[in-house]
Short mmCIF file of C-alpha atoms in Angstrom, two decimals:
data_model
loop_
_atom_site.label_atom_id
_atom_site.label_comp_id
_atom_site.label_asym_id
_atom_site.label_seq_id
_atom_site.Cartn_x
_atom_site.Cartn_y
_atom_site.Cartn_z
CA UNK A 1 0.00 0.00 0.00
CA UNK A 2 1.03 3.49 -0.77
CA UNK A 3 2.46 5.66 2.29
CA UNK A 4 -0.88 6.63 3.34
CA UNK A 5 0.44 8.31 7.02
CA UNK A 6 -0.44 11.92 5.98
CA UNK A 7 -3.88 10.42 5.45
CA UNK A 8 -5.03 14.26 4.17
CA UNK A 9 -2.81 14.76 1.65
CA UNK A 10 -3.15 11.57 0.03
CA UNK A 11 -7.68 12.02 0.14
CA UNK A 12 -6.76 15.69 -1.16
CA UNK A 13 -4.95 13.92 -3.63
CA UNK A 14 -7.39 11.08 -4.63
CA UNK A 15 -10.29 13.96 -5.13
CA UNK A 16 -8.07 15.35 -7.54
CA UNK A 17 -7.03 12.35 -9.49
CA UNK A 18 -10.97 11.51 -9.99
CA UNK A 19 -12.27 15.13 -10.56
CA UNK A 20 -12.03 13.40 -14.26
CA UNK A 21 -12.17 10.01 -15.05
CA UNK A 22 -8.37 8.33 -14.79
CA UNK A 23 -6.48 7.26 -17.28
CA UNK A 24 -6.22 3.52 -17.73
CA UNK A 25 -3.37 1.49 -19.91
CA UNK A 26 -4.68 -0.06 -23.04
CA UNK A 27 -3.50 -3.70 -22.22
CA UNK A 28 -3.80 -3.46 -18.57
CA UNK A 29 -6.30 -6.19 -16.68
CA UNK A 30 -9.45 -2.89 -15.93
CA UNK A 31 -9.13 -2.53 -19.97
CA UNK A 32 -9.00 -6.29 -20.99
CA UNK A 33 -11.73 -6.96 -18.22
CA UNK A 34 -13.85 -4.42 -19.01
CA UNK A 35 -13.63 -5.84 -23.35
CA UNK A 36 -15.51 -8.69 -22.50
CA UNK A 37 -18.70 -7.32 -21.38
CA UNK A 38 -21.61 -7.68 -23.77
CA UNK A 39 -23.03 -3.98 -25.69
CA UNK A 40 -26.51 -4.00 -25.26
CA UNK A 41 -28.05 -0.65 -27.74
CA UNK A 42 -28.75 2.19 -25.31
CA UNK A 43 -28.56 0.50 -22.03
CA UNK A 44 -26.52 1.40 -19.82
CA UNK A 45 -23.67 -0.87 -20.27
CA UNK A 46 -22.02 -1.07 -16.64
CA UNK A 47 -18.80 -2.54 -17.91
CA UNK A 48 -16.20 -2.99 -14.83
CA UNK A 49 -14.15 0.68 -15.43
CA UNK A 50 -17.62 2.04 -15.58
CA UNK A 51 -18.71 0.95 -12.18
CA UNK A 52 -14.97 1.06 -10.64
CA UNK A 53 -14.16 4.86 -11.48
CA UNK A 54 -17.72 5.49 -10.22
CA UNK A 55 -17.35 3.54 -7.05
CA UNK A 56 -13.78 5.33 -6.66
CA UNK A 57 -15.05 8.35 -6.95
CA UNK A 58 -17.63 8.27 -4.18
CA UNK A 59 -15.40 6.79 -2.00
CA UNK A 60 -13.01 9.43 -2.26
CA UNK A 61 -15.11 12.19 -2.84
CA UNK A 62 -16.82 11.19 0.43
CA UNK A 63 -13.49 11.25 2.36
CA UNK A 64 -12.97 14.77 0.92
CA UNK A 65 -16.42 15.67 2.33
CA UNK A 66 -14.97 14.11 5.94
CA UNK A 67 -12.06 16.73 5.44
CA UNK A 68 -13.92 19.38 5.11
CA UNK A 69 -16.29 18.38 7.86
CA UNK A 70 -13.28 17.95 10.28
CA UNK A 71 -11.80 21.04 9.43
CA UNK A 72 -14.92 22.84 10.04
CA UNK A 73 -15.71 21.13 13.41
CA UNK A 74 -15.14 22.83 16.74
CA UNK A 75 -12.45 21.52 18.99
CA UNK A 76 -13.85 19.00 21.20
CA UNK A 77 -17.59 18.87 18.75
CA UNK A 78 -18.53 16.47 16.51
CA UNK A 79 -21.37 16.06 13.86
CA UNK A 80 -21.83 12.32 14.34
CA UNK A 81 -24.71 12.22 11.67
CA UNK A 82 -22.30 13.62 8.66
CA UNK A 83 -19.59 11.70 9.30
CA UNK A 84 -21.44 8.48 9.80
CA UNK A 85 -23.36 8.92 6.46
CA UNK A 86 -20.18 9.80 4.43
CA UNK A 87 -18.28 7.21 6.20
CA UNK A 88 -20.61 4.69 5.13
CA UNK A 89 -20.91 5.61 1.42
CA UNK A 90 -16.70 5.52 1.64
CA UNK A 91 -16.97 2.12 3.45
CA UNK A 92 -18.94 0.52 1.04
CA UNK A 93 -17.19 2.23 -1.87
CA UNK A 94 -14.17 0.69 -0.87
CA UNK A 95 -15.46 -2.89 -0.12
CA UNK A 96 -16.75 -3.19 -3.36
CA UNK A 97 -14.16 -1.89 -5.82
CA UNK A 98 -11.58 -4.70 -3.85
CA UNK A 99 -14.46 -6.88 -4.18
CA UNK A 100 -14.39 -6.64 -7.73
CA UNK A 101 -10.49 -6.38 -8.19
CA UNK A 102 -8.83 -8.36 -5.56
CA UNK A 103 -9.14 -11.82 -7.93
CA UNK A 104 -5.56 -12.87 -10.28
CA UNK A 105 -8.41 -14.73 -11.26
CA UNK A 106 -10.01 -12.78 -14.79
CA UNK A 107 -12.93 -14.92 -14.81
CA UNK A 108 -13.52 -14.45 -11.40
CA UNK A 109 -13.42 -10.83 -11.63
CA UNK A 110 -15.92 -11.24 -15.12
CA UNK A 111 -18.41 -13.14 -12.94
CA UNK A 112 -18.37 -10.69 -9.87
CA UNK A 113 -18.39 -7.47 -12.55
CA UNK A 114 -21.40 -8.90 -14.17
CA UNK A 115 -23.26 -9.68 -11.00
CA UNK A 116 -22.38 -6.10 -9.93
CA UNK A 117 -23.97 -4.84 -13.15
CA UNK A 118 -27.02 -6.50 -12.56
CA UNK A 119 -27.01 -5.47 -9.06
CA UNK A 120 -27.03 -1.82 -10.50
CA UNK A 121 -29.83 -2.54 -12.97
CA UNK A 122 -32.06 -4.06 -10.32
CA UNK A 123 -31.67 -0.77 -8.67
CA UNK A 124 -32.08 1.43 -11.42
CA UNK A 125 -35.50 -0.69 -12.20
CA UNK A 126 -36.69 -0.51 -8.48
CA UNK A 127 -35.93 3.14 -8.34
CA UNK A 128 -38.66 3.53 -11.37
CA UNK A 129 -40.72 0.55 -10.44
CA UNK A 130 -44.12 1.31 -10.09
CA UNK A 131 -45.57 4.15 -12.57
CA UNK A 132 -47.55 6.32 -10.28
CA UNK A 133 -44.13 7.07 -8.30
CA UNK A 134 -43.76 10.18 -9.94
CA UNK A 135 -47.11 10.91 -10.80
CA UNK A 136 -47.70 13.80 -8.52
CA UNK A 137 -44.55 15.73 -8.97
CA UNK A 138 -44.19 19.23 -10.42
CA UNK A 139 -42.32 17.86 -13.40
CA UNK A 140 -45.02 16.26 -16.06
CA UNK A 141 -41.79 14.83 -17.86
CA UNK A 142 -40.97 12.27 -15.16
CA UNK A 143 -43.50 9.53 -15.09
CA UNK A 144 -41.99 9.05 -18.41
CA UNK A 145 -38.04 9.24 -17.79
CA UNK A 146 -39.38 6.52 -14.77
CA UNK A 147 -40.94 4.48 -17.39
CA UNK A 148 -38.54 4.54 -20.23
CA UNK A 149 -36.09 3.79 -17.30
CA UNK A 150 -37.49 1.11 -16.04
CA UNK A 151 -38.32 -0.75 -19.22
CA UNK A 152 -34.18 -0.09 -20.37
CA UNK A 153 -32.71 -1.62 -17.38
CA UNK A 154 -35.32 -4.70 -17.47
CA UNK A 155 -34.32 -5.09 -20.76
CA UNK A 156 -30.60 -5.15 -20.24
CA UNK A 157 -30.83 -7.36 -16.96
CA UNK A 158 -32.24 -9.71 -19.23
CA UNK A 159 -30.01 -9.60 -21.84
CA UNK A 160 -26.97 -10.10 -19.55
CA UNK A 161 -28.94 -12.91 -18.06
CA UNK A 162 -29.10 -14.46 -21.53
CA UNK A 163 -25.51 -13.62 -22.14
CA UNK A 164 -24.36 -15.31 -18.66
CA UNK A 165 -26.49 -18.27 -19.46
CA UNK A 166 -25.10 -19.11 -22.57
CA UNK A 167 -21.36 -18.72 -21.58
CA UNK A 168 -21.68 -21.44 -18.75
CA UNK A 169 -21.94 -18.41 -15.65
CA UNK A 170 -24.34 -18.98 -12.91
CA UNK A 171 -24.94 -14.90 -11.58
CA UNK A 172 -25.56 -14.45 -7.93
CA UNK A 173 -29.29 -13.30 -7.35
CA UNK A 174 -27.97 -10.02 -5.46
CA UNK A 175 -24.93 -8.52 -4.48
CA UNK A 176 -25.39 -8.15 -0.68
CA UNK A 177 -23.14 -5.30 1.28
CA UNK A 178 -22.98 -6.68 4.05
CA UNK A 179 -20.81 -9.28 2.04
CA UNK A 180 -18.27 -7.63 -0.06
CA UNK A 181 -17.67 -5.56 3.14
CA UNK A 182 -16.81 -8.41 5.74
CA UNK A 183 -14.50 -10.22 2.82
CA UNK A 184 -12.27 -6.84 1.92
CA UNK A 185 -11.80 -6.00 5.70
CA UNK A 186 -10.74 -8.81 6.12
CA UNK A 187 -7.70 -8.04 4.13
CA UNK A 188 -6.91 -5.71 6.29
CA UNK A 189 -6.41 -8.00 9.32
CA UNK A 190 -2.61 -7.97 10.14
CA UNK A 191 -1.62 -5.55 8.08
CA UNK A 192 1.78 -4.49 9.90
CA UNK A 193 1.42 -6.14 13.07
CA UNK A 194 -1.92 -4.60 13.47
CA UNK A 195 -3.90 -6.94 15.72
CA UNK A 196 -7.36 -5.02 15.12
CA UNK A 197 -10.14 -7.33 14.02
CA UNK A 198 -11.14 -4.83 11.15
CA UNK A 199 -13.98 -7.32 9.66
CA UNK A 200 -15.73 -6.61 12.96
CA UNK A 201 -15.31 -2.85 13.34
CA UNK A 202 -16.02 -1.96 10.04
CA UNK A 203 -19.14 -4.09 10.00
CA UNK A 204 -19.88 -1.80 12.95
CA UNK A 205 -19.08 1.74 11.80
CA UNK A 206 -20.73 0.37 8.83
CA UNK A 207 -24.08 -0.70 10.64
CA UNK A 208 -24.05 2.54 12.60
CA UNK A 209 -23.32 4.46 9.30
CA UNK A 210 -26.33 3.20 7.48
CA UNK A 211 -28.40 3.63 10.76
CA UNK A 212 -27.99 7.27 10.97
CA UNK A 213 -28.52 7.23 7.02
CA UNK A 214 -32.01 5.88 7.16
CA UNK A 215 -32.39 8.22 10.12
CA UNK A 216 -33.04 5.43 12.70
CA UNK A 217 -33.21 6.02 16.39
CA UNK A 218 -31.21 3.44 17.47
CA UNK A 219 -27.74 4.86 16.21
CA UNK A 220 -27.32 7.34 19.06
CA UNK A 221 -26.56 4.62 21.87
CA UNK A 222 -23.67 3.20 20.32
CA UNK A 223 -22.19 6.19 19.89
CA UNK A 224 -22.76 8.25 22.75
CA UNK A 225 -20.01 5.49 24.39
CA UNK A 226 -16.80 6.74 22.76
CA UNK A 227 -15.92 10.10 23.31
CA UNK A 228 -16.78 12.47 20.35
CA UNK A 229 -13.08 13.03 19.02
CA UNK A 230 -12.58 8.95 18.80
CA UNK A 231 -15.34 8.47 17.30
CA UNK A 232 -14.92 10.71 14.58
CA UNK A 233 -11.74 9.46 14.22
CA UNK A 234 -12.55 5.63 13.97
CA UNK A 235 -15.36 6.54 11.22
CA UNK A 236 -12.65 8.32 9.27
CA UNK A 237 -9.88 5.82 9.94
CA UNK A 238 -12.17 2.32 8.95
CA UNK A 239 -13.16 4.16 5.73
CA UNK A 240 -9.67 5.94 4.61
CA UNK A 241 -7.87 2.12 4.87
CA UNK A 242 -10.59 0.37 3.16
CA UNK A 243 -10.83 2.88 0.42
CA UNK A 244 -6.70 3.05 0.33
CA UNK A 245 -6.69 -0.93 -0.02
CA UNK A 246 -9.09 -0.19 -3.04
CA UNK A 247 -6.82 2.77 -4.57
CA UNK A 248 -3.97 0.58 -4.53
CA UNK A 249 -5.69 -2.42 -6.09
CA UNK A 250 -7.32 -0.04 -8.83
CA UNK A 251 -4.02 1.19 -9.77
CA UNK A 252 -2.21 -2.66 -10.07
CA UNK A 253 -5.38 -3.18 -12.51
CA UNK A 254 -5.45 -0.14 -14.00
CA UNK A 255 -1.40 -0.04 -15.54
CA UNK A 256 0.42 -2.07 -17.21
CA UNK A 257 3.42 -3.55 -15.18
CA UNK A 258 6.91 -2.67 -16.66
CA UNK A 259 8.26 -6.12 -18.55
CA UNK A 260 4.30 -7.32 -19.64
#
């Protein structure tokens, strides 16, 4: 892993590098990877760069939005609710890009980037599922942006379906969080002589992340035990190495290595 000990510079320095979208080595694994996705016309196409860079980029742009909550935070105050929710997003940004990339394996990293991509066309479809959704807004336009929507990505899931099918792949029914999180913590388990279970306390921060995102009661408890300054610092912490574990990985998959 990168030396990641001024922990700000190298966020300030992520945000930067995906303002844009990065640059990726024609040869290297993201490029090859992302080739053998099937082109359905007009869909959406979620090809593995496609949802890494955007994974990446909430990740890091979330940690950004940590920096310039802590910077902006009284001494001795914290705004538990912010850093929570944009710990969370971070969290699960990073657990699924190493999800995705962590495999030598190419056709394991196929299977899990087309199960991903029909993981984000089951949510684009439930987002415009039923038709009266957006019935009574002030915009007359959007029943029909829902519709045409809806009737894309239900076409495409079942084209990839078809695809999968016929090449021999058996695609996971759903891609579940609270799974790609608990396998890439894991990774970090050790790392230096660290002896912190991370599986267990990211699966926390994450739990207590998504609590205070679906504005839930029970999130205060748990963190009305640490003091305010360590628990804004474990939030930040458990997302900066998970999403630093998925940097690194992007960038091995992303280049070519010298001598390939």
């Amino acid at each position: 892993m990168e030396d990641t000990s001024d922990y700000q510079a190298s966020i300030r320095s992520w945000a930067r590098e995906f303002s844009g979208n990065p640059h990726c080595d024609e040869g290297a694994d993201l490029h090859k990877d992302s080739l053998r996705y099937p082109h359905f016309e007009g869909g959406a196409n979620f090809n593995l760069a496609k949802i890494v860079v955007r994974a990446m980029s909430a990740g890091v742009h979330s940690l950004n939005g940590l920096l310039d909550l802590e910077a902006g935070t009284e001494p001795g105050g914290v705004n538990a609710v912010a850093i929570a929710a944009l710990s969370r997003t971070a969290i699960i940004a990073g657990a699924t890009v190493t999800w995705l990339l962590e495999s030598d394996d190419a056709d394991v990293r196929f299977q899990r980037g087309l199960e991903m991509a029909c993981e984000n066309l089951r949510q684009m479809k439930s987002l415009a599922h039923k038709d009266g959704v957006y019935a009574k807004t002030i915009s007359p336009e959007l029943p029909e942006i829902a519709k045409l929507y809806r009737d894309l990505a239900k076409a495409e899931l079942a084209f990839i379906e078809d695809f999968a099918h016929k090449n021999g792949l058996s695609l996971a029914g759903k891609v579940e969080n609270t799974e790609t999180i608990f396998k890439s913590s894991g990774r970090l388990n050790g790392v230096n002589g660290d002896p912190d279970d991370y599986r267990k306390k990211i699966q926390d921060h994450w739990r207590t992340g998504s609590a205070y995102a679906h504005a839930l009661a029970w999130q205060y408890e748990p963190q009305l035990t640490p003091p305010p300054g360590e628990f804004r610092e474990e939030m930040i912490a458990t997302a900066f190495l998970l999403v630093a574990d998925a940097k690194e990985l992007f960038d091995k998959r992303r280049m070519v290595s010298p001598g390939r």
